[in-house]
Coordinates of C-alpha atoms in Angstrom, one line a residue:
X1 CA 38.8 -23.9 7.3
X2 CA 35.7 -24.4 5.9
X3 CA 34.0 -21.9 3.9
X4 CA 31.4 -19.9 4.6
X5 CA 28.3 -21.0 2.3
X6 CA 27.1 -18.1 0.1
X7 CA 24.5 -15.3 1.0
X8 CA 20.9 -16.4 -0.5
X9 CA 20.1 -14.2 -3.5
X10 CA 17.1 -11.7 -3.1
X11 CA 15.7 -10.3 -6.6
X12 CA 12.9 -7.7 -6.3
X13 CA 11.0 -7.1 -9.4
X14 CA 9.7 -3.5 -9.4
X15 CA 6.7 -2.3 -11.5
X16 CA 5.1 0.7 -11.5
X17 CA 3.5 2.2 -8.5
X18 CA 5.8 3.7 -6.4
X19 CA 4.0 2.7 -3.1
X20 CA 4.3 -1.1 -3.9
X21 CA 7.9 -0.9 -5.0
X22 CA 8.7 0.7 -1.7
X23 CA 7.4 -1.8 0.4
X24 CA 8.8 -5.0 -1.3
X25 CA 12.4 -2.8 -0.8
X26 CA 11.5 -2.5 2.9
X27 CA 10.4 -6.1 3.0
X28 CA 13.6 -7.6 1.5
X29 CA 15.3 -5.6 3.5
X30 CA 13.8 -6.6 6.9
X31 CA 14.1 -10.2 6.4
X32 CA 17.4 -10.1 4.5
X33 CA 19.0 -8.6 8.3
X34 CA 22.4 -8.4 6.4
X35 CA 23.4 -11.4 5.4
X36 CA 21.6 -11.7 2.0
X37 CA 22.0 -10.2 -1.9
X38 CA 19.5 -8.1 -3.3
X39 CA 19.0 -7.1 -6.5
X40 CA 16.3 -4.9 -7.9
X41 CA 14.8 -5.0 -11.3
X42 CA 12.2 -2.4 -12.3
X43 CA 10.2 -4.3 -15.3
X44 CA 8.5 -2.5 -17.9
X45 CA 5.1 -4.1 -19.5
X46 CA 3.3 -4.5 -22.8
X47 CA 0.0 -4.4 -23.6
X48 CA 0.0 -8.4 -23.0
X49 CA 0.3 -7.4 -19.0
X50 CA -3.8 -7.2 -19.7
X51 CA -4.1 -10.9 -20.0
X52 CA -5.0 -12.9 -17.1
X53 CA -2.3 -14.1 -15.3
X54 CA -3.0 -17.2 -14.4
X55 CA -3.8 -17.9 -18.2
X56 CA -0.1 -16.6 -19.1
X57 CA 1.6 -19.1 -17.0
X58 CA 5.2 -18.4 -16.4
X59 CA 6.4 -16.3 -19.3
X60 CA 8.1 -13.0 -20.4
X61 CA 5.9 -12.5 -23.0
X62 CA 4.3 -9.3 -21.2
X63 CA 8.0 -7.3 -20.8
X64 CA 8.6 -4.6 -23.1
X65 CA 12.3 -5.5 -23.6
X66 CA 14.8 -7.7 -21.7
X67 CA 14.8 -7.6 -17.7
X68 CA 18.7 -9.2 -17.6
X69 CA 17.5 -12.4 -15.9
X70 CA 20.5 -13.9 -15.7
X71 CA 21.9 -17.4 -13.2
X72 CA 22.5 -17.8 -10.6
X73 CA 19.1 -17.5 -9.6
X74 CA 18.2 -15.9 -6.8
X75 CA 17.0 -18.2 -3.9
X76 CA 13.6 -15.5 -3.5
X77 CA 11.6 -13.1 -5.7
X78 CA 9.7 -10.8 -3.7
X79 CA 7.3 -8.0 -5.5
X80 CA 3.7 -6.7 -5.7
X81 CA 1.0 -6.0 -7.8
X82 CA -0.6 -8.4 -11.0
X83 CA 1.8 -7.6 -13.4
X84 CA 5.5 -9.2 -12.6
X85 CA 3.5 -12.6 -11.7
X86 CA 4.2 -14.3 -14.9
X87 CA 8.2 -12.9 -14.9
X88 CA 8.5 -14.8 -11.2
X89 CA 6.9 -17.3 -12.1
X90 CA 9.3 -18.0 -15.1
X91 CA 12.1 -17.1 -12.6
X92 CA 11.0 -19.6 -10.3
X93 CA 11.1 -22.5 -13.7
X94 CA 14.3 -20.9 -14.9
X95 CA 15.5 -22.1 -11.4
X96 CA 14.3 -25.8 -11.5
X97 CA 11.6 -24.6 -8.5
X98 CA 14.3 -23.7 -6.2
X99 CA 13.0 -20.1 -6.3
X100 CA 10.4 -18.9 -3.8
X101 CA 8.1 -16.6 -4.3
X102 CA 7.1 -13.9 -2.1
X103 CA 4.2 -11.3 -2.9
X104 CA 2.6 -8.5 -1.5
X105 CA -1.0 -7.6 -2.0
X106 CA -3.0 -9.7 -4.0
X107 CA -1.3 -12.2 -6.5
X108 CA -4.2 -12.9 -8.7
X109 CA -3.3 -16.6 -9.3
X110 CA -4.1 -19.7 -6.9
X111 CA -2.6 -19.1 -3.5
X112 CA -1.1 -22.1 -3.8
X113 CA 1.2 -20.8 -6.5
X114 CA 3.2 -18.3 -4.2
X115 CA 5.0 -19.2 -1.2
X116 CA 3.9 -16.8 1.0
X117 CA 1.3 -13.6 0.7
X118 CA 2.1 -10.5 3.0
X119 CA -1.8 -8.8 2.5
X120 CA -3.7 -6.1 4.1
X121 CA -7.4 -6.4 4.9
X122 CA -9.0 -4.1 1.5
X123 CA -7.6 -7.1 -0.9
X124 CA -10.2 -9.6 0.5
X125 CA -8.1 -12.1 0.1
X126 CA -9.4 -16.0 2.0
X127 CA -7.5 -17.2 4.9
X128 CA -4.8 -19.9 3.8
X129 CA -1.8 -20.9 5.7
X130 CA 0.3 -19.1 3.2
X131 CA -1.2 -15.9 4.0
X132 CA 0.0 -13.2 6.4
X133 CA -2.5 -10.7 7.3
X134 CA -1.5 -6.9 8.5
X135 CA -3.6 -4.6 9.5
X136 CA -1.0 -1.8 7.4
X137 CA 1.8 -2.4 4.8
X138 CA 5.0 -1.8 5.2
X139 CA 5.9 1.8 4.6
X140 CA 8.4 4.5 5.7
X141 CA 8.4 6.0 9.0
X142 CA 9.2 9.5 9.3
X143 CA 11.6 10.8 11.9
X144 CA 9.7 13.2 13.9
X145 CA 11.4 16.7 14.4
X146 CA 9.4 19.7 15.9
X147 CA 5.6 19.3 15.8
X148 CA 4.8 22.4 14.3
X149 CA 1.9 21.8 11.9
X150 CA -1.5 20.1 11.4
X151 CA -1.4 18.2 8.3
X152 CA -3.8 17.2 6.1
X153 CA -3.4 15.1 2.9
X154 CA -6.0 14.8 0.5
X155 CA -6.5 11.9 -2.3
X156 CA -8.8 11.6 -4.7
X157 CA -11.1 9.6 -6.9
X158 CA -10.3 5.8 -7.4
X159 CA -12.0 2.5 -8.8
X160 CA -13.4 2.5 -5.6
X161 CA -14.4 5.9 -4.1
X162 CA -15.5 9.0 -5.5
X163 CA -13.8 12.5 -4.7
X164 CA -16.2 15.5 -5.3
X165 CA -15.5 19.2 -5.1
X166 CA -18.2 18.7 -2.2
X167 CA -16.2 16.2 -0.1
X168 CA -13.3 18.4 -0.6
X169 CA -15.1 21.2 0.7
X170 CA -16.1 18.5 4.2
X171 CA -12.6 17.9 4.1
X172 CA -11.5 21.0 4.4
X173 CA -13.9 22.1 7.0
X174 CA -12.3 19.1 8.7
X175 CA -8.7 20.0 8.5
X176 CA -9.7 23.5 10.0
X177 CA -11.7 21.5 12.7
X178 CA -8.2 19.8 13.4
X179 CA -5.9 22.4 12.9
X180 CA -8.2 24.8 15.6
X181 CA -8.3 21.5 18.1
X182 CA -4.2 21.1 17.9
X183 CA -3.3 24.8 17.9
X184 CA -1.0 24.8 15.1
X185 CA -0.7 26.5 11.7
X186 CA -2.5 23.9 8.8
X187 CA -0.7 22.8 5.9
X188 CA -2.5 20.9 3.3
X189 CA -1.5 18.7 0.5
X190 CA -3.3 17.6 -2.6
X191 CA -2.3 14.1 -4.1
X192 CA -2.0 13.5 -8.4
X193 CA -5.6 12.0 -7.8
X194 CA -7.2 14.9 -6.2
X195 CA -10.0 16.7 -8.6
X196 CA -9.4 19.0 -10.9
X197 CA -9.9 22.5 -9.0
X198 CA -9.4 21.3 -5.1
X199 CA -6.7 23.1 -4.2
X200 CA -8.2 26.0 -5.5
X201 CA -11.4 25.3 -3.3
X202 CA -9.2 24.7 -0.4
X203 CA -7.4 27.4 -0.9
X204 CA -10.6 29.5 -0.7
X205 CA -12.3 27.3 2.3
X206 CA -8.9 27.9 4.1
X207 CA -7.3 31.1 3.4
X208 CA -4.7 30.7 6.5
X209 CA -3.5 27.1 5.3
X210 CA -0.6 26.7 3.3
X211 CA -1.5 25.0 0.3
X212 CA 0.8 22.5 -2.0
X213 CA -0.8 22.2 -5.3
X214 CA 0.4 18.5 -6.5
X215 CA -1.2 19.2 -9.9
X216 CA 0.1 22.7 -10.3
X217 CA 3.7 21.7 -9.6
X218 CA 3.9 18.7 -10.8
X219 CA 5.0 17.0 -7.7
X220 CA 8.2 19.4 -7.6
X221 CA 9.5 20.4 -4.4
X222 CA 7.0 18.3 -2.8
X223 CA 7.0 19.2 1.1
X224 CA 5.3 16.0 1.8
X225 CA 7.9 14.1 4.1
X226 CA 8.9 16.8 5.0
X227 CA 5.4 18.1 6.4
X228 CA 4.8 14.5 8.3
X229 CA 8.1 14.6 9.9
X230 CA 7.0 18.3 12.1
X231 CA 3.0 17.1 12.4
X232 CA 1.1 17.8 15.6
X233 CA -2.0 16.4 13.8
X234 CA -3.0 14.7 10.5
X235 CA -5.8 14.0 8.4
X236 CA -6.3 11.9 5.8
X237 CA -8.6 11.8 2.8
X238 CA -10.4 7.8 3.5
X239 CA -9.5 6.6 -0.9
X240 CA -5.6 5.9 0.0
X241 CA -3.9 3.4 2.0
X242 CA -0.7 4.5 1.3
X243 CA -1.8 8.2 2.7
X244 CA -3.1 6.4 6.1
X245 CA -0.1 4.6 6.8
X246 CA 2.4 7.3 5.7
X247 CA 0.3 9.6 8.6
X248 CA 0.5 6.7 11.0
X249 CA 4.1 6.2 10.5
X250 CA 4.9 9.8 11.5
X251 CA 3.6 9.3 15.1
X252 CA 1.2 12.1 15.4
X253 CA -2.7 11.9 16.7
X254 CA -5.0 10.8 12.7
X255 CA -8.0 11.4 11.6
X256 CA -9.8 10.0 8.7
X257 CA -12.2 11.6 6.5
X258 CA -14.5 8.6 4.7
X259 CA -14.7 9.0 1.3
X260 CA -18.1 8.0 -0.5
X261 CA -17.9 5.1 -2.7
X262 CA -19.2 5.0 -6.2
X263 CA -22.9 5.4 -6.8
X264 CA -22.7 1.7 -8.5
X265 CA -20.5 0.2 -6.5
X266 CA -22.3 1.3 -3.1
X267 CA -26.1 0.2 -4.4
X268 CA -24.4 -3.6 -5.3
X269 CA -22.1 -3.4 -2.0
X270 CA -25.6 -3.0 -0.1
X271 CA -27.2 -6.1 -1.9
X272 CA -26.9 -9.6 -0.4
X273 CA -24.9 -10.7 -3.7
X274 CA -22.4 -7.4 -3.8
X275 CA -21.7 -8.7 0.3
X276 CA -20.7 -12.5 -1.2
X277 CA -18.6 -10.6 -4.1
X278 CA -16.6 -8.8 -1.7
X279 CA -16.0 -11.3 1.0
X280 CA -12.8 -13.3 0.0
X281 CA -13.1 -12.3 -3.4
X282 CA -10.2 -10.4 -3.6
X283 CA -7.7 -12.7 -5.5
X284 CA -10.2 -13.7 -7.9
X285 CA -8.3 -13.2 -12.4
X286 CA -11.5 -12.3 -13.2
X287 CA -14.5 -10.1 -11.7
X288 CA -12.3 -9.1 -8.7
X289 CA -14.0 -6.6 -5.9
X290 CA -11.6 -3.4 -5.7
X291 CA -9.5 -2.5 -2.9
X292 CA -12.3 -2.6 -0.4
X293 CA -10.4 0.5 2.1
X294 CA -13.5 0.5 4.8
X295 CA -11.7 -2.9 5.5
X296 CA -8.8 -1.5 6.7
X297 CA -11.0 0.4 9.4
X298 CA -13.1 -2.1 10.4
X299 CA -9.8 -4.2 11.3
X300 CA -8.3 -1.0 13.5
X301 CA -11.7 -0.6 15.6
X302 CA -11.7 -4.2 16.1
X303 CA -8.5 -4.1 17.5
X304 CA -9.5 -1.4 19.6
X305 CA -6.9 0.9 17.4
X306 CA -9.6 3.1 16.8
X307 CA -12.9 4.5 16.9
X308 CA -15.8 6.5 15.3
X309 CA -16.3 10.1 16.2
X310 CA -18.2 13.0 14.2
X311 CA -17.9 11.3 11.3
X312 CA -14.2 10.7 11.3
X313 CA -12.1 7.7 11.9
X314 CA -9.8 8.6 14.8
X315 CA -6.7 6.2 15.0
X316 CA -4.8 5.8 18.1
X317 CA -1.0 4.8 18.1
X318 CA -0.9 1.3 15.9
X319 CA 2.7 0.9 16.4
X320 CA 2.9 -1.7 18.7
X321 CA 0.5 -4.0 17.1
X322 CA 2.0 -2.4 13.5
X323 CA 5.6 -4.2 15.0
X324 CA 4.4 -7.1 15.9
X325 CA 2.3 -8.2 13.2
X326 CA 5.4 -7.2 10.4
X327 CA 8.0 -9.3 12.6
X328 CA 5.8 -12.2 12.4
X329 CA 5.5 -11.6 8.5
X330 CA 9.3 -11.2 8.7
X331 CA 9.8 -14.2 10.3
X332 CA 7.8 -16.4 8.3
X333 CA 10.0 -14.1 4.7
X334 CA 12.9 -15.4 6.4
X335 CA 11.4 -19.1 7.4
X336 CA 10.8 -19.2 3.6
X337 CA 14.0 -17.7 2.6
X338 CA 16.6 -20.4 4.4
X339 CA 14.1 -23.3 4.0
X340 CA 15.8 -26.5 2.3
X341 CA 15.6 -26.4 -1.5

């Protein structure tokens, strides 16, 4: 009898934001579909993780201690983010090139250095073969139980947008908009970004809601999952991506709250030269545009996923085309994955 040849080898290398780490586990495990090892590594950095990465080259020299890289080397690498470039790039040379590399987000390095690029539209990244566009990441879906809340989740200040106590105060006006539209009892969240004294304001703007304090607690007991899985309704604070496609995921009616960008940033934005810098920009080592969110909802109404109304974003169900788009990233993972070496 012949045997059966061996399962290809998955390594995920995991850094620091959780968001990121989650969706190169869900990617792995989509294309994997059973019949492939993965192993996870969560790396942790050095102050040499500020160098450019496409000056490091493949190295190690940016880990704080050792990962346990060890042969046989895995057939894939699969992660996110700047920082474990040069580690999968070293990966991939440890292997004799036999190891592909799969990231999510913006690599930072030539495109023709990765195999393949699973992005989302606020990266700015230039079309090239290698790159798979979605108009959200991959994320968790919540299992729906009883919709019996409006939800609102609110972020907070980035590179990229600026949170005041005054936007906090539209947002909550907002949520009590929603909350009064749906019929059902508001419960609001604040996020580890939100300003210092919002859910004190919110409280005050919404003395019915039920408020989490993120900052207060410290993320304990968070009833965020928990909240998505019974919404009716959600809102969403405009600064977060990950906030947008956790509300998506959990199937109810969302709204979106823009959230003004930075005083700078908007003025240079608005200027023929700020338009070049973000167009395609994204992947640049050096002088990079931020995550550019008002992206993301310029690809939904052009997809007829959603609209402008009142000053909110209103998102219709984007599962279908959510599906479809992360199967054909799947299928080009796995196209990648079982290609000949």
């Amino acid at each position: 009898m012949t045997p059966s040849p061996p399962k290809p080898r998955i390594w995920l290398l995991f850094a620091h934001h959780f968001g990121d780490n989650v969706q190169i586990r869900a990617v792995a495990e989509a294309a994997a579909q059973g019949d492939a090892e993965i192993t996870g590594f969560q790396l942790e950095f050095n102050a040499m993780r500020h160098y450019p990465k496409a000056l490091l080259g493949a190295t190690l020299i940016t880990l704080r201690r050792d990962p346990g890289f060890r042969p046989p080397w895995p057939d894939m690498v699969i992660s996110s983010g700047r920082r474990p470039i040069p580690a999968a790039r070293w990966i991939r040379n440890a292997s004799g090139g036999k190891t592909r590399i799969v990231w999510i987000g913006r690599p930072c390095i030539p495109l023709d250095q990765v195999d393949l690029v699973l992005t989302t539209p606020q990266y700015m990244l230039p079309p090239a073969p290698n790159v798979v566009m979605f108009s959200m990441p991959f994320g968790v879906t919540t299992a729906a139980t009883r919709r019996k809340r409006a939800v609102a989740l609110l972020g907070g200040s980035s590179k990229a947008a600026h949170v005041t106590l005054a936007y906090v105060d539209r947002f909550a006006d907002a949520a009590a908009a929603m909350a009064a539209k749906s019929g059902l009892p508001l419960s609001v969240s604040t996020s580890p970004r939100s300003p210092e004294g919002a859910a004190a304001r919110l409280a005050r703007r919404l003395p019915e809601a039920e408020i989490y304090d993120f900052r207060a607690r410290k993320g304990e007991d968070n009833p965020y999952r928990r909240w998505l899985a019974e919404a009716g309704a959600c809102l969403v604070s405009g600064d977060s991506i990950s906030l947008l496609s956790d509300a998506l995921g959990a199937g109810a009616p969302v709204s979106l709250l823009p959230t003004p960008a930075r005083a700078l940033l908007a003025r240079f934005g608005d200027t023929w030269w700020g338009r070049r810098w973000f167009k395609n920009n994204g992947n640049r080592a050096w002088f990079r545009p931020p995550a550019h969110l008002p992206a993301i909802h310029a690809r939904l109404v052009a997809l007829g996923l959603a609209r402008w109304e009142d000053g909110l974003l209103r998102i219709d169900d984007v599962t279908p085309t959510v599906r479809a788009e992360h199967a054909e990233g799947i299928r080009r993972v796995r196209a990648v994955l079982h290609a000949p070496r």
